[in-house]
mmCIF file of C-alpha atoms in Angstrom:
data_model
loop_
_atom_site.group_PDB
_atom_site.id
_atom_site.type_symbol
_atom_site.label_atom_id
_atom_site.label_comp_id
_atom_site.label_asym_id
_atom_site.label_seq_id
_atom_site.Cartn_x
_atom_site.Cartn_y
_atom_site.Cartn_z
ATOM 1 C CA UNK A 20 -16.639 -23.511 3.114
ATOM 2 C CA UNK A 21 -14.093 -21.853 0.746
ATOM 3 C CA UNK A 22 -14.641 -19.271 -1.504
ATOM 4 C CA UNK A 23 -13.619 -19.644 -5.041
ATOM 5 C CA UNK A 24 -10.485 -17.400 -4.801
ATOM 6 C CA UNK A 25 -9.655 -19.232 -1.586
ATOM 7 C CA UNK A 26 -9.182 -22.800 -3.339
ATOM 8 C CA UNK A 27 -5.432 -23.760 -3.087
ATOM 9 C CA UNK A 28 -5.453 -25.389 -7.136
ATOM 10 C CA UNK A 29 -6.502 -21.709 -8.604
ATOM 11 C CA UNK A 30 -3.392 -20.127 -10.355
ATOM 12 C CA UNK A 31 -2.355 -16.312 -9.699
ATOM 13 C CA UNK A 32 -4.002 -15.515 -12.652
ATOM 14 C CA UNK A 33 -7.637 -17.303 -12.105
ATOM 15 C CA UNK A 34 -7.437 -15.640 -8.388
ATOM 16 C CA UNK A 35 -7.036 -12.102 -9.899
ATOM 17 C CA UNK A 36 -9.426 -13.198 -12.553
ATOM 18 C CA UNK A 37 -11.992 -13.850 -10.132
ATOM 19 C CA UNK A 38 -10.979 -10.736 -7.337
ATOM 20 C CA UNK A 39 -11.112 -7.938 -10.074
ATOM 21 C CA UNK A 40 -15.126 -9.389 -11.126
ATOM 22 C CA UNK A 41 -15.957 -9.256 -7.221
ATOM 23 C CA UNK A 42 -14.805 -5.325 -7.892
ATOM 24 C CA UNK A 43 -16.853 -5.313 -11.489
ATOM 25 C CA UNK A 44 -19.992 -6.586 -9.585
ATOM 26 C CA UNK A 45 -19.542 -3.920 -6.784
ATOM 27 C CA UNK A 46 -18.332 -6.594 -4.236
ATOM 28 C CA UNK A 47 -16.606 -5.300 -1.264
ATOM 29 C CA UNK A 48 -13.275 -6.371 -0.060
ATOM 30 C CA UNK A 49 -12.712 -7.283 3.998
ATOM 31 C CA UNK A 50 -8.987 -7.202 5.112
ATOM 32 C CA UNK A 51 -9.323 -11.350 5.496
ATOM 33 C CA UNK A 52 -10.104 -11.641 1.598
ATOM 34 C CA UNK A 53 -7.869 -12.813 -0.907
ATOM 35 C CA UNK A 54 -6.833 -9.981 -2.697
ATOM 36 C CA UNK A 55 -3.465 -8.929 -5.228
ATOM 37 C CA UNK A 56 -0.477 -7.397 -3.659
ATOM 38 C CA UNK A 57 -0.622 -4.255 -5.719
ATOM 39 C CA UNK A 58 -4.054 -3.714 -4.475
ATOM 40 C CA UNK A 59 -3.170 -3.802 -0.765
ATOM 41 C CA UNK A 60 0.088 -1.780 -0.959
ATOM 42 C CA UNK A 61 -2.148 0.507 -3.181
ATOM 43 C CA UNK A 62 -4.467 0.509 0.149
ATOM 44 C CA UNK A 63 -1.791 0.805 2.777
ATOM 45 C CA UNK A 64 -0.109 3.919 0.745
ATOM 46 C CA UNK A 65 -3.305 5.648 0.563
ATOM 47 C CA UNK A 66 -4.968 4.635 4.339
ATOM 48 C CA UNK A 67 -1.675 5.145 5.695
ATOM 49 C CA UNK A 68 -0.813 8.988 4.091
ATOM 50 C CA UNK A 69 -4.457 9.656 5.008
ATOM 51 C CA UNK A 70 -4.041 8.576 8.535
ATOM 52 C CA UNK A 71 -0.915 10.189 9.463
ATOM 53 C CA UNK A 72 -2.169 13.370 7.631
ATOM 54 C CA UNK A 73 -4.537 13.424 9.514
ATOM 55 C CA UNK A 74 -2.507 13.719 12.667
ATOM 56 C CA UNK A 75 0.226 15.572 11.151
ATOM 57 C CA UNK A 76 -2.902 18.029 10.618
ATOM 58 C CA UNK A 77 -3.969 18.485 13.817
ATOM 59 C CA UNK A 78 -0.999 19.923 14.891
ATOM 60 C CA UNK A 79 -0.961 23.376 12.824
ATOM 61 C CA UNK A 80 -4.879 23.887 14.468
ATOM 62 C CA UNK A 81 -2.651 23.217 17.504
ATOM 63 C CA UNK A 82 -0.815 26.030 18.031
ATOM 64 C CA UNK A 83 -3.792 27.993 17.690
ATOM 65 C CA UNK A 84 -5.898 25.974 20.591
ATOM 66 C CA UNK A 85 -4.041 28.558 23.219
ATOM 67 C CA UNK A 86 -4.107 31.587 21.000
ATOM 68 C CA UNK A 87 -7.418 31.318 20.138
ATOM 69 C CA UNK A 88 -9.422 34.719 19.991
ATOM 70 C CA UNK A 89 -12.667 33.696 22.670
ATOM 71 C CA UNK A 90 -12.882 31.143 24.417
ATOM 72 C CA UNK A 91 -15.985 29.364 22.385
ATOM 73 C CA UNK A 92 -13.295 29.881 19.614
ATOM 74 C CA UNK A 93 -10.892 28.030 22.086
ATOM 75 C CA UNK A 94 -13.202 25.087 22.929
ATOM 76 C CA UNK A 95 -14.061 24.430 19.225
ATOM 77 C CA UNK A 96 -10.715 24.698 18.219
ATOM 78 C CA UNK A 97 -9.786 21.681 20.644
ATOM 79 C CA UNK A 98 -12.696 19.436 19.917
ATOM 80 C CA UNK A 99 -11.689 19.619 16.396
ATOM 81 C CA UNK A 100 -8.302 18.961 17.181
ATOM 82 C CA UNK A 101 -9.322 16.042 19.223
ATOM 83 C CA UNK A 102 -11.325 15.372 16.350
ATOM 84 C CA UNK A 103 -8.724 14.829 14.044
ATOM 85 C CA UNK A 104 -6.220 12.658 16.283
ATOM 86 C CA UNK A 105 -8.921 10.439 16.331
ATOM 87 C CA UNK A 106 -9.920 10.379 12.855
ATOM 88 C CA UNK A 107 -5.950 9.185 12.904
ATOM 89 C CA UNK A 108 -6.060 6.933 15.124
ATOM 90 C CA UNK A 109 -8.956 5.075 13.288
ATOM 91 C CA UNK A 110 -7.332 4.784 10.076
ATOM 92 C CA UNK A 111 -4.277 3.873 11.192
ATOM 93 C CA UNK A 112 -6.406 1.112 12.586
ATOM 94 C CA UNK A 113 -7.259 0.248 9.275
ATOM 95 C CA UNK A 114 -4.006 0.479 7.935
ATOM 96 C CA UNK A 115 -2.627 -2.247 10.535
ATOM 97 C CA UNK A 116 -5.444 -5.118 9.501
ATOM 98 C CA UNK A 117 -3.742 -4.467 5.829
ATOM 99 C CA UNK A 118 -0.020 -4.773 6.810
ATOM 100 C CA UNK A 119 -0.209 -7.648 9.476
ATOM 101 C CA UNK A 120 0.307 -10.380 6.677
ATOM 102 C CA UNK A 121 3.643 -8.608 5.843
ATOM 103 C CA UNK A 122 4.985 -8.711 9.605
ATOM 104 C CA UNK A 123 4.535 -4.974 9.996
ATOM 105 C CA UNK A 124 3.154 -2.986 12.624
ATOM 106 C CA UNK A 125 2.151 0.628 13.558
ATOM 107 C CA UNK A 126 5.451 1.361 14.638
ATOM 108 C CA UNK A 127 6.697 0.603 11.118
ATOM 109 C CA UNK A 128 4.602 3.449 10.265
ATOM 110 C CA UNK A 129 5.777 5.629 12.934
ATOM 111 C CA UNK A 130 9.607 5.036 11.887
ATOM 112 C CA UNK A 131 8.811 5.427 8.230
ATOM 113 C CA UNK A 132 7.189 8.606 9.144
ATOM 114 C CA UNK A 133 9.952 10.346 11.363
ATOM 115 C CA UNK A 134 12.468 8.716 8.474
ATOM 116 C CA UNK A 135 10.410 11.153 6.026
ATOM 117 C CA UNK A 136 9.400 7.676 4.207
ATOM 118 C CA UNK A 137 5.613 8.128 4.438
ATOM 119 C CA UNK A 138 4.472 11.345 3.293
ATOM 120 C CA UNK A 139 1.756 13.257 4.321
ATOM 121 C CA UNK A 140 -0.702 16.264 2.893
ATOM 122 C CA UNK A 141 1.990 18.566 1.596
ATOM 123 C CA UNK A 142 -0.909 21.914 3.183
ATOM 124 C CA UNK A 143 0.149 20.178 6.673
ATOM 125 C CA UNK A 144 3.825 21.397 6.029
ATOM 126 C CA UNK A 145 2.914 25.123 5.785
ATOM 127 C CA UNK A 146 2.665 27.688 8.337
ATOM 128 C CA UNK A 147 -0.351 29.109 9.537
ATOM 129 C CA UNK A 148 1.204 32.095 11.406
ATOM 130 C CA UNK A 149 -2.676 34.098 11.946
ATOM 131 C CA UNK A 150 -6.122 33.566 13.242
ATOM 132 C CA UNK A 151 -7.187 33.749 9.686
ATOM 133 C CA UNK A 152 -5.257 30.617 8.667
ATOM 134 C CA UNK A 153 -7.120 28.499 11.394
ATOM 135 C CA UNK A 154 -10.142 29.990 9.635
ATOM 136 C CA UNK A 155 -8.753 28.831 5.772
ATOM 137 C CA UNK A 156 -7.900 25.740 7.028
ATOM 138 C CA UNK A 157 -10.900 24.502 8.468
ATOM 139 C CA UNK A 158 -12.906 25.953 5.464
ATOM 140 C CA UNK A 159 -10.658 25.414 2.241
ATOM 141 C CA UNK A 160 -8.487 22.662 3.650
ATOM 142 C CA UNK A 161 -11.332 20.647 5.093
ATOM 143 C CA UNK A 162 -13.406 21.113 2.251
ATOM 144 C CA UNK A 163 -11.001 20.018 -0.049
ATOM 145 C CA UNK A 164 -10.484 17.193 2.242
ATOM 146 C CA UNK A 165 -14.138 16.525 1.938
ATOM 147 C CA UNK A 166 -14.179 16.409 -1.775
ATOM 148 C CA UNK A 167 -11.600 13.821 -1.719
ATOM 149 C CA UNK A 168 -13.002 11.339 1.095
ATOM 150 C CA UNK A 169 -16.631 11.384 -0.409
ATOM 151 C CA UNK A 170 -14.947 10.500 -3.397
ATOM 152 C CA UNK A 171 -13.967 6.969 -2.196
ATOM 153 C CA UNK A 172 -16.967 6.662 0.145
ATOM 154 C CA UNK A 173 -17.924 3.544 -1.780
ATOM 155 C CA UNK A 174 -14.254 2.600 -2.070
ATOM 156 C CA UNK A 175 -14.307 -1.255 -2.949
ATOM 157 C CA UNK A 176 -12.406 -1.994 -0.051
ATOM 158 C CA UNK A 177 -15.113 -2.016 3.032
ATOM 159 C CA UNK A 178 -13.224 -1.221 6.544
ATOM 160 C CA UNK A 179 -11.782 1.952 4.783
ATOM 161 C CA UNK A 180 -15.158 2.671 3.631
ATOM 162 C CA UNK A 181 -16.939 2.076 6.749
ATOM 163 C CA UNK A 182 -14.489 4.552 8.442
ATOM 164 C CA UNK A 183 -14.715 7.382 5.795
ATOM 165 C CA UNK A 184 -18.469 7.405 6.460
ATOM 166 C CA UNK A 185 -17.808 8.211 10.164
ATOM 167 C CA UNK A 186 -14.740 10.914 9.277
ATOM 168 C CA UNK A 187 -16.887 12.669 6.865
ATOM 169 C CA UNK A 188 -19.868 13.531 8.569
ATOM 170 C CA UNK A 189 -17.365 14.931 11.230
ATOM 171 C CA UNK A 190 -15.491 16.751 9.032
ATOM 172 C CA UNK A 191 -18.429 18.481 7.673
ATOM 173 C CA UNK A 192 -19.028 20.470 10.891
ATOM 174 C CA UNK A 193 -15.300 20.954 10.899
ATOM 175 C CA UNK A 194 -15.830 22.970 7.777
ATOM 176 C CA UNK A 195 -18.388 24.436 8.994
ATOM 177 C CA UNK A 196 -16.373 25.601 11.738
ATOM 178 C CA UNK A 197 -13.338 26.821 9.850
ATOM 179 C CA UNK A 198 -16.441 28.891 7.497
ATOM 180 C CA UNK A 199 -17.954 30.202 10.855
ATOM 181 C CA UNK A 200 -14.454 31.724 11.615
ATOM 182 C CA UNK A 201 -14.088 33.272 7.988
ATOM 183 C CA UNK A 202 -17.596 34.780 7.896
ATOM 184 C CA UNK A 203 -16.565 36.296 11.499
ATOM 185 C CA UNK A 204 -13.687 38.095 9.904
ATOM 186 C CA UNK A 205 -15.164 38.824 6.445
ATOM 187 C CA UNK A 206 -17.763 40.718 8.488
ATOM 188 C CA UNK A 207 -15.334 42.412 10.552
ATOM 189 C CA UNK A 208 -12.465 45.462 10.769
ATOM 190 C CA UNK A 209 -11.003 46.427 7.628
ATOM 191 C CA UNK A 210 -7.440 44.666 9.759
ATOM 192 C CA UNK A 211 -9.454 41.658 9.837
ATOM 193 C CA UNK A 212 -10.453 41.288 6.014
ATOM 194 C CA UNK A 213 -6.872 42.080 5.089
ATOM 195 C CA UNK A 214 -5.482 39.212 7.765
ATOM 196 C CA UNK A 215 -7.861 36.953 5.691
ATOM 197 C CA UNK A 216 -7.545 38.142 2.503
ATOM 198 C CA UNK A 217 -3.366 37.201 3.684
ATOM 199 C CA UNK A 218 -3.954 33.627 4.422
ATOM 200 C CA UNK A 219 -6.196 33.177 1.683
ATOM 201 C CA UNK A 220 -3.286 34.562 -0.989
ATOM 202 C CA UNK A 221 -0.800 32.594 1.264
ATOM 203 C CA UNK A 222 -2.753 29.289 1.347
ATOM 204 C CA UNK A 223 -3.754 29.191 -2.383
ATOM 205 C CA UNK A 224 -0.810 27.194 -4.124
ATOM 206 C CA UNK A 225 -1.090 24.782 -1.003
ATOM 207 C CA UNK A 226 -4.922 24.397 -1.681
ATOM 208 C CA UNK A 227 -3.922 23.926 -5.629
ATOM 209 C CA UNK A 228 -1.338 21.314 -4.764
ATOM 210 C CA UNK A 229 -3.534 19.254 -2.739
ATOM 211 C CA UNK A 230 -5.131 17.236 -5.083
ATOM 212 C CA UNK A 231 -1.834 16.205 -6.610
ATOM 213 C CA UNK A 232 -0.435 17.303 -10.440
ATOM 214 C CA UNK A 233 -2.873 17.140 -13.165
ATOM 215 C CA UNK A 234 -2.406 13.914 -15.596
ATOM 216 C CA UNK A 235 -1.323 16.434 -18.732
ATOM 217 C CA UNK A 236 -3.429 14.017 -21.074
ATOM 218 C CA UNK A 237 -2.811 10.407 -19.123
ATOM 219 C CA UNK A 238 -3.362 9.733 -16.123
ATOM 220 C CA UNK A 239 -0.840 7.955 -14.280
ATOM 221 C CA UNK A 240 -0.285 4.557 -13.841
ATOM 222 C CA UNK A 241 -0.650 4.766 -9.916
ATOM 223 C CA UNK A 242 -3.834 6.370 -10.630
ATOM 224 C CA UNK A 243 -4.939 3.761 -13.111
ATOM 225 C CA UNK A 244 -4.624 1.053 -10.895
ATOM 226 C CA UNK A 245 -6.542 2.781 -8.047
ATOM 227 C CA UNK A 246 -9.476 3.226 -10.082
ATOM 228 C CA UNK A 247 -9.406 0.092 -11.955
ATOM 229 C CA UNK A 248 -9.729 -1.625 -8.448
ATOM 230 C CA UNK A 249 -12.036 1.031 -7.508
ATOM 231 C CA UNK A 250 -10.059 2.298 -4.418
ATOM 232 C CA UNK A 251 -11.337 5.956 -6.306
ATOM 233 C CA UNK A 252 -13.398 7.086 -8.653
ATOM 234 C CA UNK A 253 -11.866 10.618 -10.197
ATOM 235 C CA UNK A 254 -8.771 11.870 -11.153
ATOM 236 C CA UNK A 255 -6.673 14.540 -9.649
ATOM 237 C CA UNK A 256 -7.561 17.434 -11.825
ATOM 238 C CA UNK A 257 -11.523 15.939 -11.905
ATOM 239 C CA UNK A 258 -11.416 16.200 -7.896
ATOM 240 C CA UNK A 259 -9.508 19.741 -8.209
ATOM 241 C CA UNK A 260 -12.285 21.197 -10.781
ATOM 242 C CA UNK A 261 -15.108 20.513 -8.247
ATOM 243 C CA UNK A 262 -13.017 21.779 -6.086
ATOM 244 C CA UNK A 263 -12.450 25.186 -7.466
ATOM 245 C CA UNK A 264 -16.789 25.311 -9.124
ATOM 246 C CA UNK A 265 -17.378 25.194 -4.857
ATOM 247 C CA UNK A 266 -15.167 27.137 -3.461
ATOM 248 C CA UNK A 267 -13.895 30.172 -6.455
ATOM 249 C CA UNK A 268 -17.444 31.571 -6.183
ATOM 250 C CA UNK A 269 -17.633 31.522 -2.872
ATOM 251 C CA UNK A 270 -14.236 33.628 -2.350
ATOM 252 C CA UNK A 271 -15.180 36.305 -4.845
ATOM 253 C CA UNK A 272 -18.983 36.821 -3.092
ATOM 254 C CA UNK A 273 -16.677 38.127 -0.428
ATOM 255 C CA UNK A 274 -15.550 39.755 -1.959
ATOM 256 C CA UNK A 275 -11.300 38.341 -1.455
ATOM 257 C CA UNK A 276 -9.512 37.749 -4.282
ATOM 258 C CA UNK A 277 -7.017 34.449 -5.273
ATOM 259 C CA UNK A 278 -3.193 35.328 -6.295
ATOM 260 C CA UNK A 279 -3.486 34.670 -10.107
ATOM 261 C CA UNK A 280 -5.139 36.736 -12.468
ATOM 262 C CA UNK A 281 -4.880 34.395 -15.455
ATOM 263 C CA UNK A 282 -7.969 32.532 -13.784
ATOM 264 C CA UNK A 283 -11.500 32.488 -15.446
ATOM 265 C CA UNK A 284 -14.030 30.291 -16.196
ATOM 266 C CA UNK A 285 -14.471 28.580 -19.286
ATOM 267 C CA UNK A 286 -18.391 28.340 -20.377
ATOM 268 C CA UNK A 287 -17.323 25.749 -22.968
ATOM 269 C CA UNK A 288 -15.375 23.317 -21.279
ATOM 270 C CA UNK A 289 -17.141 23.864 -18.054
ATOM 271 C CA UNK A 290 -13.697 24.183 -16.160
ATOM 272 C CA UNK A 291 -11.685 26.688 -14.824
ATOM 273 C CA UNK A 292 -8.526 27.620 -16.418
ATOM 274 C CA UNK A 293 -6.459 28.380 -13.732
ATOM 275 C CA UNK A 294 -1.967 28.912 -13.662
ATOM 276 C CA UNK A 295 -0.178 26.155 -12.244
ATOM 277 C CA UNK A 296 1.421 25.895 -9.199
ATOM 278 C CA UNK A 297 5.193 25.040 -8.906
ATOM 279 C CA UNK A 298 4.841 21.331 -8.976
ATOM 280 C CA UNK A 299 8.793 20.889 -8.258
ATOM 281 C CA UNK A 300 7.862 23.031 -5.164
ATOM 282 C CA UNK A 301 5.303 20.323 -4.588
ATOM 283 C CA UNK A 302 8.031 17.290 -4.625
ATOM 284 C CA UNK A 303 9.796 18.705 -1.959
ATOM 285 C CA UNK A 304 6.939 19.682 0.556
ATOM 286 C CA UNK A 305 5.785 16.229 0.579
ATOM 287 C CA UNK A 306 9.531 14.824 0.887
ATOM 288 C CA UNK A 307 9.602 16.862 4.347
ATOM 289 C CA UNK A 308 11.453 19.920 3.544
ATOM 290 C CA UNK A 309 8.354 21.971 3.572
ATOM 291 C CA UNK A 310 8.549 25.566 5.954
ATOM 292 C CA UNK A 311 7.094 23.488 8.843
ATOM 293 C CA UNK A 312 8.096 19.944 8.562
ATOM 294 C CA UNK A 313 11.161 19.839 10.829
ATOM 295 C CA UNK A 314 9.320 21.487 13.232
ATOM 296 C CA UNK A 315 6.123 19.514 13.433
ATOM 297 C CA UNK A 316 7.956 16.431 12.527
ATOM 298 C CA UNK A 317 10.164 17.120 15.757
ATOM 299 C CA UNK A 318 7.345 17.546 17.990
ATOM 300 C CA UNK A 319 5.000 14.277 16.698
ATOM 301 C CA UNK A 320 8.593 12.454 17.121
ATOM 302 C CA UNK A 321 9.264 13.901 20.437
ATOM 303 C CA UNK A 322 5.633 13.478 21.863
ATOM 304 C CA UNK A 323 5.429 9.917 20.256
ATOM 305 C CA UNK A 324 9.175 8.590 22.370
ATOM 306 C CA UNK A 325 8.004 10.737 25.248
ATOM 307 C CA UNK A 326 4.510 8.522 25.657
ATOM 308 C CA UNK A 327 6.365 4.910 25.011
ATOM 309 C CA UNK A 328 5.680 4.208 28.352
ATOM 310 C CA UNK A 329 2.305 4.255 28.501
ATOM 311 C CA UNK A 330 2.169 1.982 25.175
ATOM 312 C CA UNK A 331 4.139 -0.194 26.783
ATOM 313 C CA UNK A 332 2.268 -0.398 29.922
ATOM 314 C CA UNK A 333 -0.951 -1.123 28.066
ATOM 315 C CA UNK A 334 0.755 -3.977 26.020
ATOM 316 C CA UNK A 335 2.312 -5.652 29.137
ATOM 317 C CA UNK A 336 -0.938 -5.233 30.406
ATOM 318 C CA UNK A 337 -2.734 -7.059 28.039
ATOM 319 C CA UNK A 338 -0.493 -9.991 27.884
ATOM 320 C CA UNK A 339 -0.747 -10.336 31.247
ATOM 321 C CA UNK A 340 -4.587 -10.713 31.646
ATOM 322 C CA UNK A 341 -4.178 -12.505 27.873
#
């Protein structure tokens, strides 16, 4: 039986008609619904970045996994790293249900990727040259990472939903893990507090960024369209605020401090005030020309050609017993 946006004698205009009040009656969307092209390349630009950031994430966490202090410290670093690949892998997943009616693949990903056409989180071009910066990552990176995944946890579009229910709870203990590490350190040598209070200066514009620019009084149109179709729910400088009520207090109980002493709290507004980071700075992390994006785009690149085999031999596989 067809559905009412399926019917072949509906115009454009009666099919969007009828797909936007699925959204207004808190209808979800499955990847073999009708829906508007805007609203899947809106999906496939989001599921996509958030898939290969998550990858593209692991790998700074990575060059810790042989550094790592003990080796419970070791272990955990791995299984979140394992963590993460998969949390990839799954979205990527995702990603491919959405682009199969435009005769793309993965791959097309891949390429776009290594071309610098898909961009990932611009903290996952930075370096994270101590301990401590495995430690701020897994508790201010992940946590703002958090913040912006529960946000579309009741996304309108269901198999992106369905996996940001599974990557969140995960990434909750990855949090906790990262917090684990900067409690350890807090607590310990006066070396150790100034190694974190380091990374924490050093991470801070990153952390800032993350979120994207604020709207400066509108909020743009690519963010207009993602909440009209309820892809999200909160703007960039919305998400950054409960950002910053979490985490701010949290830093200063530790008594670390944050590179900017412009920031306070403002009772009346119930925001932070807080300097900007360099936004132009911003542009060209997420282009690729961040301190480590040749470097970890190299090795995802090298490690992705160097396993084409096995991809291969599981596809030949399958059309054989197919």
């Amino acid at each position: 039986m067809q559905t009412q946006m399926e019917r072949s004698d509906l115009t454009e205009n009666e099919k969007m008609e009828a797909f936007l009040a699925r959204i207004d009656r808190g209808e979800k969307i499955e990847a073999d619904d009708w829906m508007p092209d805007d609203y899947r390349n809106q999906l496939i630009k989001l599921i996509s970045m958030h898939g290969i950031s998550e990858i593209m994430g692991a790998l700074p966490e990575k060059e810790w996994v042989p550094k790592a202090p003990t080796l419970r410290r070791k272990l955990a670093i791995m299984a979140k790293v394992q963590d993460e690949m998969g949390h990839g892998q799954l979205l990527l997943r995702v990603a491919e249900d959405l682009l199969a009616p435009l005769g793309k693949t993965r791959e097309d990903l891949m390429q776009d990727l290594f071309a610098k056409r898909l961009k990932f989180h611009n903290v996952f071009h930075m370096e994270a040259p101590t301990w401590a910066d495995a430690g701020v990552i897994g508790w201010l990176v992940d946590g703002a990472a958090i913040i912006t995944q529960s946000m579309s946890l009741d996304t309108s579009y269901a198999p992106y939903a369905r996996a940001l229910h599974r990557i969140c709870a995960e990434e909750k203990f990855h949090a906790q893990h990262g917090e684990s590490i900067v409690l350890e350190l807090a607590e310990g040598t006066e070396e150790q507090r100034q190694m974190l209070q380091e990374a924490i200066t050093r991470w801070w514009p990153s952390l800032l960024m993350f979120f994207g620019p604020p709207e400066n009084g509108t909020i743009t149109s690519n963010q207009s369209t993602n909440m009209r179709y309820k892809i999200r729910t909160q703007t960039n400088e919305e998400l950054r605020q409960v950002f910053l009520k979490k985490y701010l207090p949290r830093i200063f109980h530790l008594g670390f401090t944050v590179p900017d002493d412009t920031i306070h709290f403002d009772e009346e507004k119930d925001e932070w005030v807080y300097q900007q980071p360099d936004w132009e700075a911003f542009k060209q992390i997420v282009k690729g020309n961040g301190p480590r994006s040749a470097h970890r785009l190299n090795l995802r690149e090298t490690s992705y050609e160097e396993t084409k085999w096995v991809r291969d031999a599981i596809m030949s596989y399958g059309r054989h017993v197919g």
